[in-house]
Amino acid sequence: MPLPNQQPAAAAAIEHIYKLEDTSRFEPRLKVVNREKSELLHKIRDSYDRARERLAKATAFKEEIFLDAGLSFGLLDPTTNIIYNTLVASNLCDEKIQGVQDGNIAERSLDGLVAFLTFFFRYFTNWEAVRYLLLANADLIYAMRLVVHDRCISPFHLNSDTSKFDIRTALMCAALASKHMNPHHLVHTWLSPIRPLQEAVQVINNDINKFSCDPLHHACWGPVMQMQPLDFAWKHAFDLPRLPSTAVQYRPYQSMKFVLLRLIHTFYLNALALLPAGELRSCYHHSMLKAGHCYGPFDPVSNIIINTIWYNTVSPPSQKLELDMISTMSLLRIEARSFYGLVSFLCTSGKKLYEAMRFLLIFYCTLGKTQPFSNPLSDFGDENKNFHAFRAAGVAAWHPDPVAQAEFISKRSHTLIRHKINAPLDSADVDRITRKMFQGPPTPGNSLQHQSDPMPKLYKIPDEHTRVSKKVKAALASYALENRESTYDLHVICGINHNVSGLSTVWMLTNPFSYIITFMLIFWQVKEVEIQNSSSLNLAMTMQRTEVGRSCVVL
């Protein structure tokens, strides 16, 4: 199927147009997956052999506890984890033991390790977890370090408030997946240990018989080391030698792609929040879904706004229709196309696919420098090279006219704004941006034809659109009546998510007195006719606020 308005271009640009199927060839075959799982299981069993040899010297060692609670996952190396999990479970009361499991302790440990990683990292598959664990010699925290490096998650700290909550839940998932005798006890002993972990490691390595979980016994051990368990675990992971680049043969294209798509989604939500409500409802929603891509010389949010305003000016919609809701699928479509455009630009500029995806993760999908009075794209070559790269991006992103957009972005757009757009725009701001684009009053329709796509094409479920819009407005009216004031105005509704147990809607609400944009996520059951009572809305309203011009997600 031909791309819209596609014209012949330099071969270099065509050769590096990113396509959806480009990452599918990197999926491992079932034979490879099974082989890697078998190799990982062999490493885990080696850890059990070493742990059993050291536990044989402990007077508190119980075979039944070892077979039930001696799992290889935790905050230390696999062998020490097995010993620690066995010893801390030795003082459990009989009624807390749910029954001794079978002897497949190594297989259960593998299940727990995989469950931990697939919960903690989004878009992580089982075979990806096995591969990282294999590279890390079954060391859970070191495997996390490798994932953090590959996903360019910076800054990242295991002891941050967000990470602590996720670690607790991930440990519980691992304990349940591995059928631990008392999952709550396992989580508690790792995150709230009676003795500091570094002290426990010293005792296990020097005199295992001195290991005790008795608080009175521990009180005689002298001053307590203050390093938190997660801090100690993360330091331990970074004390290990870093793998040479030749050892890491795996490139997580698919998971990196999903992480980038999630990041791009936040850019679009922010761009929607910053655009003026009137223009957004009447025309910009259509122009954004057609050509409001997030690639360009500025930060992604500014690029979306600039590209949307430009396309709406040179190719205004053939009909204006007031819509206060954007279809989820339509928003996801432009987000995916932006991703293809970003990668195609970088690959056309000389980067390999994996290098391009890492670049986007590191720099949050920003292609050029945003310093004022300079060409933000100077690092990517001259204007002609950038033109071909942006044309390749436009073709990959299904832009209505890749050539016109490439010419606009590569030649003039770097002079439009000096700073990041991070405050809500009004009509006057949009008019100033438009005049800068065209060095005076624009003449619509010069380079592109009027947008001819009928509105129903962009909104596949108009009946649901009407129903959801009525529910949101009714909830807002109920809230205003309950509080005897109209504090919030509806900005836009960002679609429906059918992949959850109920429907979900993201509302963007504007406070006309403080100009604070707030995203809200409200759930209700599909079978219910009315939205949940207004008290839940009131609770969500008061949960979180942000500074003027910023946006947040209230869950």
Coordinates of C-alpha atoms in Angstrom, one line a residue:
M1 CA 0.0 0.0 0.0
P2 CA 1.6 3.3 -1.0
L3 CA 2.4 5.9 1.6
P4 CA 0.6 9.3 1.3
N5 CA 2.2 11.8 -1.0
Q6 CA 5.3 9.7 -1.2
Q7 CA 7.9 11.1 -3.7
P8 CA 11.2 9.8 -4.8
A9 CA 14.1 10.7 -2.6
A10 CA 17.7 9.8 -1.9
A11 CA 18.4 6.1 -1.6
A12 CA 20.0 6.7 1.8
A13 CA 16.8 8.0 3.3
I14 CA 14.7 5.1 1.9
E15 CA 17.2 2.4 3.1
H16 CA 16.8 3.5 6.7
I17 CA 13.0 3.8 7.0
Y18 CA 12.0 1.9 10.2
K19 CA 9.2 -0.6 9.9
L20 CA 7.1 -2.4 12.4
E21 CA 8.6 -5.8 11.6
D22 CA 12.2 -4.7 12.0
T23 CA 12.4 -6.0 15.6
S24 CA 10.5 -9.3 15.0
R25 CA 13.6 -11.1 13.7
F26 CA 15.3 -10.6 17.1
E27 CA 12.8 -12.8 18.9
P28 CA 14.6 -16.0 20.0
R29 CA 13.5 -19.4 18.8
L30 CA 11.9 -21.8 21.3
K31 CA 14.9 -24.1 21.1
V32 CA 17.2 -21.2 22.2
V33 CA 14.8 -20.2 25.0
N34 CA 14.7 -23.8 26.4
R35 CA 18.5 -24.0 26.2
E36 CA 19.0 -20.8 28.0
K37 CA 16.5 -21.8 30.7
S38 CA 18.4 -25.1 31.1
E39 CA 21.7 -23.3 31.5
L40 CA 20.3 -20.9 34.1
L41 CA 18.8 -23.8 36.0
H42 CA 22.3 -25.5 36.0
K43 CA 23.8 -22.3 37.5
I44 CA 21.1 -22.2 40.2
R45 CA 21.8 -25.9 41.1
D46 CA 25.5 -25.1 41.5
S47 CA 24.5 -22.4 44.0
Y48 CA 22.5 -25.0 46.0
D49 CA 25.5 -27.4 46.1
R50 CA 27.7 -24.7 47.5
A51 CA 25.0 -23.6 50.0
R52 CA 24.3 -27.1 51.2
E53 CA 28.0 -27.7 51.9
R54 CA 28.2 -24.5 54.1
L55 CA 24.8 -25.2 55.8
A56 CA 26.0 -28.6 56.8
K57 CA 28.2 -26.9 59.4
A58 CA 25.2 -25.0 61.0
T59 CA 23.7 -26.6 64.0
A60 CA 20.4 -24.9 63.2
F61 CA 20.2 -26.5 59.8
K62 CA 16.9 -28.4 59.1
E63 CA 16.5 -30.3 55.8
E64 CA 12.8 -29.6 55.6
I65 CA 13.3 -25.9 56.0
F66 CA 16.0 -25.9 53.4
L67 CA 13.7 -27.7 50.9
D68 CA 10.8 -25.3 51.5
A69 CA 12.3 -21.9 52.3
G70 CA 15.9 -22.0 51.0
L71 CA 15.2 -20.1 47.8
S72 CA 18.0 -18.5 45.8
F73 CA 16.5 -15.0 45.3
G74 CA 17.0 -12.1 47.6
L75 CA 19.2 -9.0 47.9
L76 CA 22.6 -10.9 48.0
D77 CA 24.4 -13.4 45.7
P78 CA 22.5 -16.6 45.0
T79 CA 24.5 -18.9 47.5
T80 CA 24.2 -16.4 50.3
N81 CA 20.5 -15.9 49.6
I82 CA 19.9 -19.6 50.0
I83 CA 21.7 -19.8 53.3
Y84 CA 20.0 -16.6 54.6
N85 CA 16.5 -17.7 53.5
T86 CA 17.0 -21.1 55.2
L87 CA 18.4 -19.7 58.5
V88 CA 15.8 -16.9 58.9
A89 CA 13.0 -19.4 58.4
S90 CA 14.3 -21.8 61.0
N91 CA 12.5 -20.0 63.8
L92 CA 9.1 -20.0 62.1
C93 CA 6.3 -21.7 64.2
D94 CA 5.0 -25.0 63.0
E95 CA 1.6 -23.4 62.3
K96 CA 3.2 -20.9 59.9
I97 CA 4.7 -23.7 57.8
Q98 CA 2.2 -24.6 55.1
G99 CA 3.8 -28.0 54.4
V100 CA 7.1 -29.1 53.0
Q101 CA 7.3 -28.7 49.2
D102 CA 8.8 -31.3 46.8
G103 CA 12.6 -31.4 46.1
N104 CA 12.4 -29.1 43.1
I105 CA 13.8 -26.1 45.0
A106 CA 16.0 -25.0 42.1
E107 CA 13.0 -24.9 39.7
R108 CA 10.9 -23.0 42.2
S109 CA 13.8 -20.5 42.7
L110 CA 13.9 -19.9 38.9
D111 CA 10.2 -19.2 38.9
G112 CA 10.6 -16.7 41.7
L113 CA 13.5 -14.9 40.0
V114 CA 11.6 -14.6 36.7
A115 CA 8.4 -13.4 38.6
F116 CA 10.4 -10.7 40.4
L117 CA 12.0 -9.2 37.2
T118 CA 8.8 -9.4 35.1
F119 CA 6.9 -7.5 37.8
F120 CA 9.6 -4.9 38.5
F121 CA 10.3 -4.0 34.9
R122 CA 7.4 -3.2 32.6
Y123 CA 7.1 -5.0 29.2
F124 CA 9.5 -7.7 30.4
T125 CA 8.9 -11.2 29.1
N126 CA 9.9 -14.5 30.8
W127 CA 12.6 -15.3 28.3
E128 CA 14.1 -11.8 28.6
A129 CA 14.3 -12.3 32.4
V130 CA 16.0 -15.7 31.9
R131 CA 18.5 -14.2 29.6
Y132 CA 19.5 -11.3 31.9
L133 CA 19.7 -13.8 34.9
L134 CA 21.9 -16.0 32.8
L135 CA 24.3 -13.1 32.1
A136 CA 24.3 -12.2 35.8
N137 CA 25.0 -15.8 36.9
A138 CA 21.5 -15.9 38.6
D139 CA 22.3 -12.9 40.8
L140 CA 19.0 -11.0 41.0
I141 CA 20.3 -7.6 41.9
Y142 CA 23.1 -7.7 39.3
A143 CA 20.6 -8.7 36.7
M144 CA 18.6 -5.6 37.7
R145 CA 21.7 -3.5 37.2
L146 CA 22.1 -4.9 33.7
V147 CA 18.5 -4.1 32.8
V148 CA 18.8 -0.6 34.2
H149 CA 21.9 -0.1 32.1
D150 CA 20.2 -1.4 28.9
R151 CA 17.1 0.7 29.4
C152 CA 19.1 3.8 30.2
I153 CA 17.1 4.4 33.4
S154 CA 18.9 7.3 34.9
P155 CA 18.8 8.4 37.7
F156 CA 17.9 5.1 39.4
H157 CA 18.3 4.0 43.0
L158 CA 17.0 0.9 44.6
N159 CA 16.1 2.7 47.8
S160 CA 14.0 5.4 46.3
D161 CA 10.4 5.6 47.5
T162 CA 9.0 4.3 44.3
S163 CA 11.6 1.5 44.0
K164 CA 11.0 0.4 47.7
F165 CA 7.3 -0.1 47.0
D166 CA 8.0 -2.0 43.8
I167 CA 10.7 -4.2 45.4
R168 CA 8.3 -5.2 48.2
T169 CA 5.6 -6.2 45.8
A170 CA 8.1 -7.9 43.5
L171 CA 9.5 -10.0 46.4
M172 CA 6.0 -11.0 47.3
C173 CA 5.3 -12.1 43.7
A174 CA 8.5 -14.1 43.7
A175 CA 7.7 -15.7 47.1
L176 CA 4.2 -16.7 45.8
A177 CA 5.5 -18.0 42.5
S178 CA 8.1 -20.1 44.2
K179 CA 5.6 -21.4 46.8
H180 CA 7.5 -20.2 49.8
M181 CA 6.1 -21.5 53.2
N182 CA 5.4 -18.0 54.4
P183 CA 5.7 -15.2 51.8
H184 CA 5.1 -12.3 54.2
H185 CA 7.9 -13.5 56.5
L186 CA 10.3 -13.7 53.6
V187 CA 9.5 -10.1 52.5
H188 CA 9.8 -8.8 56.0
T189 CA 13.2 -10.5 56.7
W190 CA 14.7 -8.9 53.6
L191 CA 13.4 -5.4 53.9
S192 CA 13.2 -5.1 57.7
P193 CA 15.9 -7.5 58.9
I194 CA 16.6 -8.0 62.6
R195 CA 20.3 -7.6 61.9
P196 CA 21.9 -5.5 59.1
L197 CA 22.6 -7.4 55.9
Q198 CA 26.3 -6.6 55.9
E199 CA 26.6 -8.0 59.4
A200 CA 24.6 -11.1 58.4
V201 CA 26.9 -11.7 55.5
Q202 CA 30.0 -11.4 57.8
V203 CA 28.5 -14.0 60.2
I204 CA 27.5 -16.4 57.4
N205 CA 31.0 -16.2 55.9
N206 CA 33.0 -16.4 59.1
D207 CA 31.0 -18.5 61.7
I208 CA 27.6 -19.6 60.5
N209 CA 26.7 -21.0 63.9
K210 CA 26.7 -17.5 65.3
F211 CA 23.8 -16.6 63.0
S212 CA 20.7 -15.9 65.0
C213 CA 17.3 -14.3 64.4
D214 CA 16.7 -13.8 68.1
P215 CA 16.5 -10.0 68.9
L216 CA 18.0 -10.5 72.4
H217 CA 20.9 -12.4 70.9
H218 CA 21.5 -9.7 68.3
A219 CA 21.6 -7.0 71.0
C220 CA 24.9 -8.4 72.2
W221 CA 26.6 -7.9 68.9
G222 CA 27.7 -4.4 69.5
P223 CA 26.9 -1.2 67.4
V224 CA 24.4 -1.6 64.6
M225 CA 25.5 -0.7 61.1
Q226 CA 23.1 1.9 59.6
M227 CA 23.2 1.1 55.9
Q228 CA 19.7 0.2 54.7
P229 CA 19.2 -3.3 53.1
L230 CA 18.4 -1.9 49.6
D231 CA 21.4 0.5 49.7
F232 CA 23.7 -2.4 50.7
A233 CA 22.3 -4.6 47.9
W234 CA 22.7 -2.0 45.2
K235 CA 26.3 -1.2 46.4
H236 CA 27.0 -4.9 46.2
A237 CA 25.8 -5.1 42.6
F238 CA 28.0 -2.2 41.6
D239 CA 31.0 -3.7 43.4
L240 CA 30.9 -6.7 41.1
P241 CA 33.0 -6.4 37.9
R242 CA 31.2 -4.9 34.9
L243 CA 30.6 -7.3 32.0
P244 CA 32.7 -6.6 28.9
S245 CA 30.6 -5.3 26.0
T246 CA 31.4 -8.5 24.0
A247 CA 29.7 -10.6 26.7
V248 CA 26.3 -8.9 26.3
Q249 CA 25.0 -10.3 23.0
Y250 CA 21.4 -9.6 23.7
R251 CA 19.6 -6.5 22.5
P252 CA 16.2 -6.0 24.1
Y253 CA 14.6 -4.3 21.1
Q254 CA 11.0 -5.1 21.9
S255 CA 11.0 -4.1 25.5
M256 CA 12.9 -0.9 24.7
K257 CA 10.3 -0.1 22.0
F258 CA 7.5 -0.4 24.5
V259 CA 9.3 1.7 27.1
L260 CA 9.8 4.4 24.4
L261 CA 6.1 4.2 23.4
R262 CA 5.1 4.7 27.0
L263 CA 7.4 7.7 27.2
I264 CA 6.0 9.2 24.0
H265 CA 2.5 8.8 25.4
T266 CA 3.4 11.1 28.3
F267 CA 4.6 13.7 25.7
Y268 CA 1.2 13.7 24.0
L269 CA -0.7 14.0 27.2
N270 CA 1.4 17.0 28.1
A271 CA 1.0 18.6 24.7
L272 CA -2.8 18.2 24.9
A273 CA -2.7 19.9 28.3
L274 CA -0.7 22.8 27.0
L275 CA -2.8 23.6 23.9
P276 CA -5.7 26.0 24.2
A277 CA -9.0 24.2 24.8
G278 CA -11.0 26.0 22.2
E279 CA -8.6 25.3 19.3
L280 CA -7.9 21.8 20.6
R281 CA -11.6 20.8 20.5
S282 CA -12.4 22.5 17.1
C283 CA -9.4 21.7 15.0
Y284 CA -6.1 20.8 16.7
H285 CA -7.2 17.4 17.8
H286 CA -7.6 16.5 14.2
S287 CA -4.3 18.1 13.1
M288 CA -2.4 16.4 15.9
L289 CA -3.7 13.0 15.1
K290 CA -2.8 13.5 11.4
A291 CA 0.6 15.2 11.6
G292 CA 1.4 16.2 15.2
H293 CA 4.5 14.1 15.4
C294 CA 7.0 14.4 18.3
Y295 CA 10.2 14.5 16.2
G296 CA 11.8 17.8 15.3
P297 CA 14.5 20.1 16.6
F298 CA 13.0 20.9 20.0
D299 CA 11.9 18.8 23.0
P300 CA 9.2 16.3 22.0
V301 CA 6.3 18.2 23.6
S302 CA 7.2 21.4 21.8
N303 CA 7.6 19.4 18.5
I304 CA 4.1 18.0 18.9
I305 CA 2.7 21.5 19.4
I306 CA 4.7 23.1 16.6
N307 CA 4.0 20.3 14.1
T308 CA 0.3 20.4 15.0
I309 CA 0.0 24.2 14.6
W310 CA 1.9 24.2 11.3
Y311 CA -0.1 21.4 9.7
N312 CA -3.4 23.0 10.9
T313 CA -2.3 26.2 9.2
V314 CA -1.2 24.9 5.9
S315 CA -3.9 22.3 5.7
P316 CA -6.9 23.2 7.8
P317 CA -9.6 20.6 8.2
S318 CA -12.4 20.7 5.6
Q319 CA -14.9 20.8 8.4
K320 CA -14.7 21.9 12.0
L321 CA -16.4 19.8 14.6
E322 CA -16.4 20.5 18.3
L323 CA -15.1 17.3 20.0
D324 CA -14.1 17.1 23.7
M325 CA -12.8 13.5 23.5
I326 CA -9.9 11.9 21.6
S327 CA -10.0 8.2 20.7
T328 CA -7.5 6.1 22.5
M329 CA -6.6 4.1 19.3
S330 CA -6.1 7.3 17.3
L331 CA -3.8 8.7 20.0
L332 CA -1.8 5.4 20.1
R333 CA -1.6 5.5 16.3
I334 CA 0.1 8.9 16.1
E335 CA 2.4 7.9 19.1
A336 CA 3.5 4.8 17.3
R337 CA 4.1 6.7 14.0
S338 CA 6.2 9.2 16.0
F339 CA 8.3 6.4 17.3
Y340 CA 8.9 5.1 13.7
G341 CA 9.8 8.6 12.7
L342 CA 12.3 9.2 15.5
V343 CA 14.1 5.9 14.9
S344 CA 14.1 6.5 11.1
F345 CA 15.7 10.0 11.5
L346 CA 18.5 8.6 13.6
C347 CA 19.1 5.6 11.4
T348 CA 19.2 7.8 8.3
S349 CA 21.7 10.0 10.1
G350 CA 24.1 7.1 10.5
K351 CA 23.1 5.3 13.7
K352 CA 22.3 1.6 14.0
L353 CA 18.9 0.5 15.2
Y354 CA 19.9 -0.4 18.8
E355 CA 22.1 2.7 19.0
A356 CA 19.2 4.8 17.9
M357 CA 16.9 3.4 20.5
R358 CA 19.4 3.8 23.3
F359 CA 19.9 7.4 22.1
L360 CA 16.2 8.1 22.4
L361 CA 16.0 6.5 25.9
I362 CA 19.1 8.5 27.1
F363 CA 17.9 11.9 25.7
Y364 CA 14.1 11.4 26.2
C365 CA 13.4 11.4 22.5
T366 CA 15.0 14.8 22.0
L367 CA 16.9 14.9 18.7
G368 CA 18.6 18.3 18.9
K369 CA 20.0 20.7 21.4
T370 CA 17.5 23.2 22.7
Q371 CA 20.0 26.0 23.3
P372 CA 18.8 29.4 22.1
F373 CA 20.3 31.2 19.1
S374 CA 21.8 28.0 17.7
N375 CA 20.8 25.3 15.3
P376 CA 19.6 22.5 17.5
L377 CA 20.3 19.8 14.9
S378 CA 23.9 20.8 14.1
D379 CA 25.2 17.5 15.5
F380 CA 23.4 15.6 12.7
G381 CA 25.1 17.3 9.8
D382 CA 24.2 20.0 7.3
E383 CA 20.7 21.2 6.4
N384 CA 20.5 18.9 3.3
K385 CA 21.4 15.8 5.4
N386 CA 18.8 16.8 8.0
F387 CA 16.2 17.3 5.2
H388 CA 16.6 13.7 3.9
A389 CA 16.6 12.4 7.5
F390 CA 13.3 14.2 8.3
R391 CA 11.8 13.1 5.0
A392 CA 12.6 9.5 5.9
A393 CA 11.1 10.1 9.3
G394 CA 7.9 11.5 7.7
V395 CA 7.6 8.5 5.4
A396 CA 8.0 6.1 8.3
A397 CA 5.5 8.1 10.3
W398 CA 3.0 8.2 7.5
H399 CA 2.9 12.0 7.4
P400 CA 0.5 13.4 4.8
D401 CA 3.4 15.2 3.0
P402 CA 6.9 14.1 4.2
V403 CA 8.7 16.5 1.8
A404 CA 6.8 19.6 3.0
Q405 CA 7.3 18.7 6.6
A406 CA 11.0 18.0 6.2
E407 CA 11.5 21.3 4.4
F408 CA 9.7 23.2 7.2
I409 CA 11.5 21.4 10.1
S410 CA 15.0 21.4 8.6
K411 CA 15.1 25.0 7.3
R412 CA 13.1 27.3 9.5
S413 CA 11.7 25.8 12.6
H414 CA 14.8 26.1 14.8
T415 CA 14.2 29.9 14.9
L416 CA 10.6 29.6 16.2
I417 CA 11.0 29.2 19.9
R418 CA 13.9 29.9 22.3
H419 CA 12.7 28.0 25.2
K420 CA 10.8 24.8 26.0
I421 CA 7.0 25.2 25.9
N422 CA 6.0 24.2 29.5
A423 CA 3.2 26.6 30.2
P424 CA -0.4 26.5 28.9
L425 CA -0.8 28.4 25.6
D426 CA -3.7 30.7 24.8
S427 CA -4.9 31.9 21.4
A428 CA -2.5 34.8 21.4
D429 CA 0.4 32.5 22.0
V430 CA -0.6 30.3 19.1
D431 CA -1.0 33.3 16.8
R432 CA 2.5 34.5 17.6
I433 CA 3.9 31.0 16.9
T434 CA 2.0 30.9 13.6
R435 CA 3.3 34.3 12.5
K436 CA 6.9 33.3 13.3
M437 CA 6.4 30.2 11.1
F438 CA 5.4 32.2 8.1
Q439 CA 7.1 35.5 8.8
G440 CA 3.8 37.2 8.8
P441 CA 0.1 36.3 8.3
P442 CA -0.1 32.7 6.9
T443 CA -1.8 31.8 3.7
P444 CA -3.6 28.5 4.4
G445 CA -3.5 25.8 1.9
N446 CA -0.3 26.8 0.1
S447 CA 1.6 23.5 0.2
L448 CA -0.9 21.0 1.3
Q449 CA -4.5 20.3 0.5
H450 CA -7.4 20.7 2.9
Q451 CA -7.6 17.8 5.4
S452 CA -10.3 15.6 3.8
D453 CA -10.6 12.8 6.3
P454 CA -14.1 12.7 7.6
M455 CA -14.3 13.0 11.4
P456 CA -15.9 9.5 12.0
K457 CA -12.7 7.9 10.7
L458 CA -10.7 9.3 13.5
Y459 CA -13.3 8.4 16.1
K460 CA -14.4 4.8 15.6
I461 CA -16.9 4.7 18.4
P462 CA -19.0 8.0 18.3
D463 CA -21.8 6.5 20.5
E464 CA -19.3 5.6 23.2
H465 CA -17.7 9.1 22.8
T466 CA -21.1 10.7 23.5
R467 CA -21.8 8.4 26.4
V468 CA -18.5 8.9 28.1
S469 CA -18.6 12.7 27.6
K470 CA -22.0 12.8 29.2
K471 CA -20.8 10.8 32.2
V472 CA -17.7 13.0 32.7
K473 CA -19.8 16.2 32.5
A474 CA -22.4 14.8 34.8
A475 CA -19.7 13.9 37.4
L476 CA -18.2 17.4 37.1
A477 CA -21.7 19.0 37.5
S478 CA -22.3 16.8 40.6
Y479 CA -19.0 17.8 42.1
A480 CA -19.7 21.5 41.5
L481 CA -23.2 21.1 43.1
E482 CA -21.8 19.3 46.1
N483 CA -19.1 21.9 46.7
R484 CA -21.3 24.8 45.7
E485 CA -18.7 26.1 43.2
S486 CA -17.6 25.5 39.7
T487 CA -13.8 25.0 40.2
Y488 CA -12.9 22.9 37.2
D489 CA -13.6 23.1 33.5
L490 CA -13.3 20.1 31.2
H491 CA -10.2 20.4 28.9
V492 CA -10.3 17.2 27.0
I493 CA -11.1 13.5 27.5
C494 CA -8.3 11.2 26.3
G495 CA -10.2 8.1 25.3
I496 CA -11.2 4.7 26.7
N497 CA -9.1 1.8 27.8
H498 CA -10.9 -1.5 27.2
N499 CA -8.0 -3.6 28.5
V500 CA -8.9 -3.2 32.2
S501 CA -11.8 -4.7 34.2
G502 CA -13.7 -1.5 33.9
L503 CA -13.6 1.5 31.6
S504 CA -11.0 4.1 32.3
T505 CA -10.9 7.7 31.1
V506 CA -8.2 10.3 31.4
W507 CA -9.7 13.7 32.0
M508 CA -7.8 16.9 31.6
L509 CA -9.3 19.5 33.8
T510 CA -8.4 23.2 34.0
N511 CA -8.8 25.3 37.1
P512 CA -9.7 28.7 35.7
F513 CA -8.4 30.5 38.8
S514 CA -4.9 29.0 39.0
Y515 CA -4.5 27.6 35.5
I516 CA -3.4 24.2 36.8
I517 CA -3.8 21.3 34.4
T518 CA -4.6 18.0 36.1
F519 CA -4.9 14.5 34.5
M520 CA -7.4 12.2 36.2
L521 CA -7.9 8.5 35.8
I522 CA -11.4 7.4 36.9
F523 CA -12.6 3.8 36.8
W524 CA -16.1 2.4 36.8
Q525 CA -17.6 -1.0 36.0
V526 CA -18.8 -1.6 32.4
K527 CA -22.2 -2.8 33.6
E528 CA -23.0 0.2 35.7
V529 CA -25.1 2.9 34.1
E530 CA -23.8 5.8 36.2
I531 CA -20.3 6.8 37.2
Q532 CA -19.3 6.3 40.8
N533 CA -20.6 8.8 43.2
S534 CA -19.2 12.3 43.3
S535 CA -17.3 11.6 46.5
S536 CA -14.8 9.5 44.6
L537 CA -14.3 12.4 42.2
N538 CA -13.9 14.8 45.1
L539 CA -11.2 12.4 46.6
A540 CA -9.4 12.3 43.3
M541 CA -9.6 16.1 43.0
T542 CA -7.8 16.6 46.3
M543 CA -5.2 13.8 45.9
Q544 CA -2.5 15.7 44.0
R545 CA -1.8 19.1 42.7
T546 CA 1.2 20.5 40.7
E547 CA 2.8 23.9 40.1
V548 CA 1.2 26.2 37.5
G549 CA 1.7 25.0 33.9
R550 CA 2.6 21.4 34.9
S551 CA 0.6 18.3 34.6
C552 CA 0.2 15.2 36.7
V553 CA -1.6 11.8 36.7
V554 CA -3.9 11.2 39.6
L555 CA -4.5 7.4 40.1

